[in-house]
CSV table of C-alpha atoms in Angstrom, one decimal:
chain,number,residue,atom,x,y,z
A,1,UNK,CA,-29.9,-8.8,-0.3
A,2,UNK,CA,-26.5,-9.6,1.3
A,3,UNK,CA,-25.0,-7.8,3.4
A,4,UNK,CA,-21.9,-7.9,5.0
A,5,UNK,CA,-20.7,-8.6,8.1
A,6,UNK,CA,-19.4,-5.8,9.8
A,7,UNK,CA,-16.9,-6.3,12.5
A,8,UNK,CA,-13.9,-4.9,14.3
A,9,UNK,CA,-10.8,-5.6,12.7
A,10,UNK,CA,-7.3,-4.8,13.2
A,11,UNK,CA,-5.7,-5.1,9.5
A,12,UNK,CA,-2.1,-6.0,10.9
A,13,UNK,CA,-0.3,-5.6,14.1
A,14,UNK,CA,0.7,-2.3,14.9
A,15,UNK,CA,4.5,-3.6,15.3
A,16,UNK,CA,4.5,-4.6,11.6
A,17,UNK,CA,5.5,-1.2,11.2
A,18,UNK,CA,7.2,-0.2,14.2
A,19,UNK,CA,11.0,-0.2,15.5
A,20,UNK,CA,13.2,-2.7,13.6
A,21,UNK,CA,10.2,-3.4,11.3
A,22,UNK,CA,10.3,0.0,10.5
A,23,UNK,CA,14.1,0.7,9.8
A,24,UNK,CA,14.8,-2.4,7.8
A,25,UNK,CA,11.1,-2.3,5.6
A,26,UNK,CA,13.0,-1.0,2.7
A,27,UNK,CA,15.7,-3.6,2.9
A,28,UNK,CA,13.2,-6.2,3.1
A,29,UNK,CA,11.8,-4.8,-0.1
A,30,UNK,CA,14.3,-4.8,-2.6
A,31,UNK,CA,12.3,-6.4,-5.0
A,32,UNK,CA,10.3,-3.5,-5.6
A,33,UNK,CA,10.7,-1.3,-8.4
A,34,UNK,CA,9.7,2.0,-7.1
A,35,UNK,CA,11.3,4.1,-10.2
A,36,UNK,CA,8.6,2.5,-12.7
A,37,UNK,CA,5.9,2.6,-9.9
A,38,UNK,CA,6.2,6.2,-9.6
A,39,UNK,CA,7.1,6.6,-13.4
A,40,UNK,CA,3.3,5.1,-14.1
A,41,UNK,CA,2.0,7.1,-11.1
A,42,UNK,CA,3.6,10.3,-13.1
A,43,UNK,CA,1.9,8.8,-16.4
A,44,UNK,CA,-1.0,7.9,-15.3
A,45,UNK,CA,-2.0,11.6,-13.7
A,46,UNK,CA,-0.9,13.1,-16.2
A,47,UNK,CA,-3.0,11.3,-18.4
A,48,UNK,CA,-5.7,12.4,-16.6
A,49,UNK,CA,-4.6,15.8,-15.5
A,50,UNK,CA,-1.6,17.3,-17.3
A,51,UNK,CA,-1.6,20.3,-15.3
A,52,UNK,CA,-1.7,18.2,-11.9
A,53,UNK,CA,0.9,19.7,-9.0
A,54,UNK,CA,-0.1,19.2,-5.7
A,55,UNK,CA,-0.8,15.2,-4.8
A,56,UNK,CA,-1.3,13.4,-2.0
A,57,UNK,CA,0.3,9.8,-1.3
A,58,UNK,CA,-1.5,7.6,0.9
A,59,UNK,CA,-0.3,5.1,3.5
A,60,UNK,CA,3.2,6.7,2.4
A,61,UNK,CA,5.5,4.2,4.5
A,62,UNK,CA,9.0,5.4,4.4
A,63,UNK,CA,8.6,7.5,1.4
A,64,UNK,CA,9.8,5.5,-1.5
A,65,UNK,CA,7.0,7.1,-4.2
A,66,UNK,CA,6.7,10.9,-2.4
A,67,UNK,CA,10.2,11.2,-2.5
A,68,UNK,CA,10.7,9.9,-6.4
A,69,UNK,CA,7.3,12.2,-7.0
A,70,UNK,CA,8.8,15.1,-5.5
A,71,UNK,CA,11.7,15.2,-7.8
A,72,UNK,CA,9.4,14.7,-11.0
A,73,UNK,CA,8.5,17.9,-9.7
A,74,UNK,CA,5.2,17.7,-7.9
A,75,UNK,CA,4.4,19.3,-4.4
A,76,UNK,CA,3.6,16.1,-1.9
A,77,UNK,CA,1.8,15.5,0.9
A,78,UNK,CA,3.0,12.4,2.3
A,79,UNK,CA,0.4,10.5,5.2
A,80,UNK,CA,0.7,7.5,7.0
A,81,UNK,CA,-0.7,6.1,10.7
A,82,UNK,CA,3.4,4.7,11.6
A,83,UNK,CA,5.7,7.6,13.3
A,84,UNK,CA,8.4,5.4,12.6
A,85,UNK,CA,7.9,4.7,9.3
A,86,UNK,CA,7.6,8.5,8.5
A,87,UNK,CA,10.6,8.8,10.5
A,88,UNK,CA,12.6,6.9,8.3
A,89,UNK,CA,10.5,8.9,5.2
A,90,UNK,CA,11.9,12.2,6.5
A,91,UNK,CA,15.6,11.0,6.9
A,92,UNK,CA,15.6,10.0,3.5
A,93,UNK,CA,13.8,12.7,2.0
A,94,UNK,CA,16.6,15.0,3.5
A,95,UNK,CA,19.3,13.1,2.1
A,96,UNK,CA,17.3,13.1,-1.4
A,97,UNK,CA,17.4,16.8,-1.3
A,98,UNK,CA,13.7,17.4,-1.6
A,99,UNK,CA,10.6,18.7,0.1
A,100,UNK,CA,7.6,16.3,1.0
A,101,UNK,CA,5.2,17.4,3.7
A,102,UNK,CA,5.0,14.5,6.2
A,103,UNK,CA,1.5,14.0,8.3
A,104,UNK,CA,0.6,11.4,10.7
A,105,UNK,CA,-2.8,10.8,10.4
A,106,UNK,CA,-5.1,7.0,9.6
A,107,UNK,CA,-6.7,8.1,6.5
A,108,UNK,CA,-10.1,7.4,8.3
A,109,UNK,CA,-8.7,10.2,10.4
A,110,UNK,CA,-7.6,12.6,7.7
A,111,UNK,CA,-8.8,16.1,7.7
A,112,UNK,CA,-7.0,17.8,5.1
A,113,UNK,CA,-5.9,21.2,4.6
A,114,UNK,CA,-6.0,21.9,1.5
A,115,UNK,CA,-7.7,20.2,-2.0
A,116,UNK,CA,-4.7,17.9,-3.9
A,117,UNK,CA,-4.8,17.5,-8.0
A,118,UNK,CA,-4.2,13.8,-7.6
A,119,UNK,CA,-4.0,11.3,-4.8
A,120,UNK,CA,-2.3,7.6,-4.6
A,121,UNK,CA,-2.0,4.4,-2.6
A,122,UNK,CA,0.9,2.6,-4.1
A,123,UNK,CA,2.4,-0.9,-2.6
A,124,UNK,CA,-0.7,-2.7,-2.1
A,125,UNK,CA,-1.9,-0.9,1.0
A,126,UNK,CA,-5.2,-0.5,-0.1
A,127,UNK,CA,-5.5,-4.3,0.8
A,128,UNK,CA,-5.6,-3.7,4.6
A,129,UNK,CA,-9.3,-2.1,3.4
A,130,UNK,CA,-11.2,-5.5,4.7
A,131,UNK,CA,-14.7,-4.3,4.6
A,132,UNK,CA,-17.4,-3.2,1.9
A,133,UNK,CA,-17.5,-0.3,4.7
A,134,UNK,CA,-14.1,0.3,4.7
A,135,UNK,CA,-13.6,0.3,1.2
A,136,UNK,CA,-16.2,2.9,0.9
A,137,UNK,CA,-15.2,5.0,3.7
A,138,UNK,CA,-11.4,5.3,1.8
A,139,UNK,CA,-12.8,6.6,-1.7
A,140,UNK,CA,-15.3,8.8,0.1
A,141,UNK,CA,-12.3,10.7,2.4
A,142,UNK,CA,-9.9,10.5,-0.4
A,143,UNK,CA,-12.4,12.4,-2.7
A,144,UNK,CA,-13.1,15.0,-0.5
A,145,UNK,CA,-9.3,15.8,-0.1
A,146,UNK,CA,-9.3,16.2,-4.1
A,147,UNK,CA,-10.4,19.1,-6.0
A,148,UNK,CA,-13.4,18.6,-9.1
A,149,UNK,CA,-11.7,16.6,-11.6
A,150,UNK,CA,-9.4,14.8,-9.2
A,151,UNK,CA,-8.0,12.0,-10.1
A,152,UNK,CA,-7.2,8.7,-7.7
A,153,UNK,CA,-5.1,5.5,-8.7
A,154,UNK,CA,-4.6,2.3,-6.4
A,155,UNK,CA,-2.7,-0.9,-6.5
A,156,UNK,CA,-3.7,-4.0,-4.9
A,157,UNK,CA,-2.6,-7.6,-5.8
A,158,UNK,CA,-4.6,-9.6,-8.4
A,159,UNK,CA,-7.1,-11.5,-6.8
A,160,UNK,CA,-7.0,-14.4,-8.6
A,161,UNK,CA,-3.1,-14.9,-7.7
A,162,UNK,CA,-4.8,-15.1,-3.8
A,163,UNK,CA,-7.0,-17.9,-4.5
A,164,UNK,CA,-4.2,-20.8,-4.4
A,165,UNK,CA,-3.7,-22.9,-1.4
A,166,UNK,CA,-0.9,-20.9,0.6
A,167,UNK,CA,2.6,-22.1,1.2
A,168,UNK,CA,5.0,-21.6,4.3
A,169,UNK,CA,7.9,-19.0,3.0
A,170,UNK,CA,11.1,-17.7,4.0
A,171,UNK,CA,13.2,-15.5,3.0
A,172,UNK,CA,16.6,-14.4,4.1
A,173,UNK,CA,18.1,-10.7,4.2
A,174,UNK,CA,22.3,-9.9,4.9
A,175,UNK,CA,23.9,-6.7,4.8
A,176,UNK,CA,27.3,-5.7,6.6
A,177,UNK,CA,25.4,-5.0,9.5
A,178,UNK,CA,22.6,-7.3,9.7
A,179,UNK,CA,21.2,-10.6,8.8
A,180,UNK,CA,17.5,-11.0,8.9
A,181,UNK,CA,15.5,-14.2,8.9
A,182,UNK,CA,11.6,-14.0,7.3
A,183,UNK,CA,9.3,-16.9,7.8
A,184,UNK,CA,5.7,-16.7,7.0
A,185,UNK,CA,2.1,-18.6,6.9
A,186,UNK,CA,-0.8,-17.8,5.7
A,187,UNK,CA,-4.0,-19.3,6.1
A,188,UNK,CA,-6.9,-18.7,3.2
A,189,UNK,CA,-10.2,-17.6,4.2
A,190,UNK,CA,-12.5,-17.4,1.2
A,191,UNK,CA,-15.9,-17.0,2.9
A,192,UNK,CA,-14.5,-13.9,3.9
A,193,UNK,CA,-11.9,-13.3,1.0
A,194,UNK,CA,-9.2,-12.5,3.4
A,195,UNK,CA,-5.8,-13.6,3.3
A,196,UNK,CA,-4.1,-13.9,7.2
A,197,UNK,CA,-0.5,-14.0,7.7
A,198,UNK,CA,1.7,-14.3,10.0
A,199,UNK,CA,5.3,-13.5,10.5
A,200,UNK,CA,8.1,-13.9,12.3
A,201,UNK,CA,11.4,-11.9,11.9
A,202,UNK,CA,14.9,-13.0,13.3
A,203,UNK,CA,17.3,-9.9,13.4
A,204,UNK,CA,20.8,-10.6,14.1
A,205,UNK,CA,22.7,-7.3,14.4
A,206,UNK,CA,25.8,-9.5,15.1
A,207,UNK,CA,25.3,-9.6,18.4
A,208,UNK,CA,25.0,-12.3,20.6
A,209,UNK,CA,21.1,-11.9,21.4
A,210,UNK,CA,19.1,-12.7,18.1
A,211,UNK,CA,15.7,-10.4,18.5
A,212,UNK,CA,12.7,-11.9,18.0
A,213,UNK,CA,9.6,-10.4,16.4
A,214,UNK,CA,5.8,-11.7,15.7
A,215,UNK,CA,3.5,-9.9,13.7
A,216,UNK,CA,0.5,-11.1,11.4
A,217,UNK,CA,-1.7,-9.2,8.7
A,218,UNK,CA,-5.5,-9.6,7.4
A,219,UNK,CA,-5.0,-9.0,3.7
A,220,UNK,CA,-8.7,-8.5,1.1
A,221,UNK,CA,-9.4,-10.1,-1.7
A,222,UNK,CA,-9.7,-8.0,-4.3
A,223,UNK,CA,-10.6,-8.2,-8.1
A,224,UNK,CA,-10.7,-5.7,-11.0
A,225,UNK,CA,-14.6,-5.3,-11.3
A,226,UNK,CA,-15.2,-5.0,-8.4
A,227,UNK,CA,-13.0,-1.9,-7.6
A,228,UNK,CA,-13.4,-0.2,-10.7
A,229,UNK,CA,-17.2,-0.6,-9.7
A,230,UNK,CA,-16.9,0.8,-5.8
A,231,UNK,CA,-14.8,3.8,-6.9
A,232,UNK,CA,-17.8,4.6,-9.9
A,233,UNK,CA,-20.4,4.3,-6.8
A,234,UNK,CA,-18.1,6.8,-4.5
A,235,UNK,CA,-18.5,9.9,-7.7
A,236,UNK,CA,-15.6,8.8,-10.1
A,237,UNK,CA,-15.5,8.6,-13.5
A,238,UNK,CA,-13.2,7.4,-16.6
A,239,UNK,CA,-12.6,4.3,-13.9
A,240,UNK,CA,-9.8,2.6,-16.0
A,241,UNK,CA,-7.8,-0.5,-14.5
A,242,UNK,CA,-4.0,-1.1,-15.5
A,243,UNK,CA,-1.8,-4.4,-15.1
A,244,UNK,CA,1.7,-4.6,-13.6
A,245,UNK,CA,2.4,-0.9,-14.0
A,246,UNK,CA,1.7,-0.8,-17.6
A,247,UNK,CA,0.2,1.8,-19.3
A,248,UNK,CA,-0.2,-0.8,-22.6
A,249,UNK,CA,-3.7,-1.6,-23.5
A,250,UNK,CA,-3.4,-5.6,-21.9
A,251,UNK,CA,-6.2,-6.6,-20.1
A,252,UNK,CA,-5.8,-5.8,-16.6
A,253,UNK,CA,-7.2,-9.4,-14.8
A,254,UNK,CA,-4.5,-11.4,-16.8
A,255,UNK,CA,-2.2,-9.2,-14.5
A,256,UNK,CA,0.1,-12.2,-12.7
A,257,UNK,CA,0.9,-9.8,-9.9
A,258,UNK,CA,-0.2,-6.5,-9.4
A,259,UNK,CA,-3.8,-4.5,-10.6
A,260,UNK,CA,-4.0,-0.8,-10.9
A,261,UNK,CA,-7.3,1.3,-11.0
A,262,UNK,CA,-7.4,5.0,-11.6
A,263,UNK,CA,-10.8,7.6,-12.1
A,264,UNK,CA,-11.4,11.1,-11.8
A,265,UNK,CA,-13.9,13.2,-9.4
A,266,UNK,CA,-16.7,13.7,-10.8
């Protein structure tokens, strides 16, 4: 029987989501469409649990889903390991007019207070998982911080989508206030299945010193089956898997980007 290789890992740097890397994250992530993310997030919950009220967003970064979840009505516990990302969560949620209840806590860490109706981990953050062990370890807390009939979703990008020789990228940023410079490698490993990157940011605040920042990231592999099947093994059930925030009945691996799984506590 296999068994995996268990070893200290650091899934990214900790300034990935530190300091400037923390105040401009949203700016570098206009792409994202965090009103249909949350919309299925609503949908999907319901689906499961119409009378839901009282969720808990995982790895909750600057707040993008707990705020857009709060106004649909729902009372949110937001938790993530980066003080300044949940700085920048808390600003905003003040300016939204809304109540989310911030924690910093690792969810390996996570001791929580009360029993939540749903949970999530939205924006692919369930990829810095990079172990069988950790994977288990992250359905096992997240179900004992749900009541009976629970019910969990996750996003993670499509496997197969991973499994292409990587390119260099860059990408470019401008506001009125600053211009930001992206460029990125990353290197394959597929006896592992891991996907390392590595960054580095130029921010130019016009000023005359241009800051400089490294960072890198260990990503997992992950496919459909295999999810679906760890979160059956850690007490769900009804384990459904949805593509690209779709709720339609397409099949989830032909996904081009993004794969969602949801189940309920058994």
């Amino acid at each position: 029987m296999h068994r995996e290789r268990e070893v200290q890992m650091k899934p990214f740097t900790k300034n990935m989501f530190e300091d400037e890397l923390a105040e401009f994250y949203d700016f570098m992530r206009t792409f994202r469409n965090y009103d249909l993310e949350s919309k299925f997030a609503d949908d999907v919950i319901k689906n499961f649990n119409p009378s839901a009220k009282n969720i808990l967003d995982v790895f909750c970064g600057t707040g993008q889903h707990a705020i857009r979840m709060a106004q649909r009505g729902y009372t949110v516990t937001g938790i993530d390991a980066s003080r300044d990302m949940l700085n920048v969560a808390q600003d905003k949620t003040h300016s939204a007019g809304v109540s989310v209840r911030y924690e910093c806590a690792d969810i390996k860490d996570f001791k929580p207070a009360r029993r939540y109706d749903a949970a999530y981990c939205l924006g692919y953050t369930f990829l810095y998982m990079l172990t069988h062990t950790d994977v288990l370890e992250f359905f096992r807390t997240v179900s004992n911080a749900l009541i009976q009939g629970g019910v969990l979703l996750v996003d993670f990008i499509n496997g197969w989508s991973f499994l292409k020789e990587p390119e260099r990228d860059k990408y470019f940023y401008q506001s009125k206030e600053v211009k930001i410079f992206q460029f990125e490698q990353a290197t394959l490993n597929k006896k592992e299945r891991l996907v390392h990157i590595e960054y580095c940011y130029l921010i130019d605040r016009n000023e005359r010193n241009i800051k400089t920042i490294y960072a890198e990231e260990d990503l997992r592999i992950f496919f459909d089956d295999e999810v679906k099947s760890l979160m059956s093994t850690c007490k769900f059930e009804k384990v459904k898997s949805y593509g690209d925030y779709s709720t339609d009945d397409k099949e989830s691996t032909n996904a081009p980007n993004v794969v969602i799984v949801a189940g309920q506590k058994s």
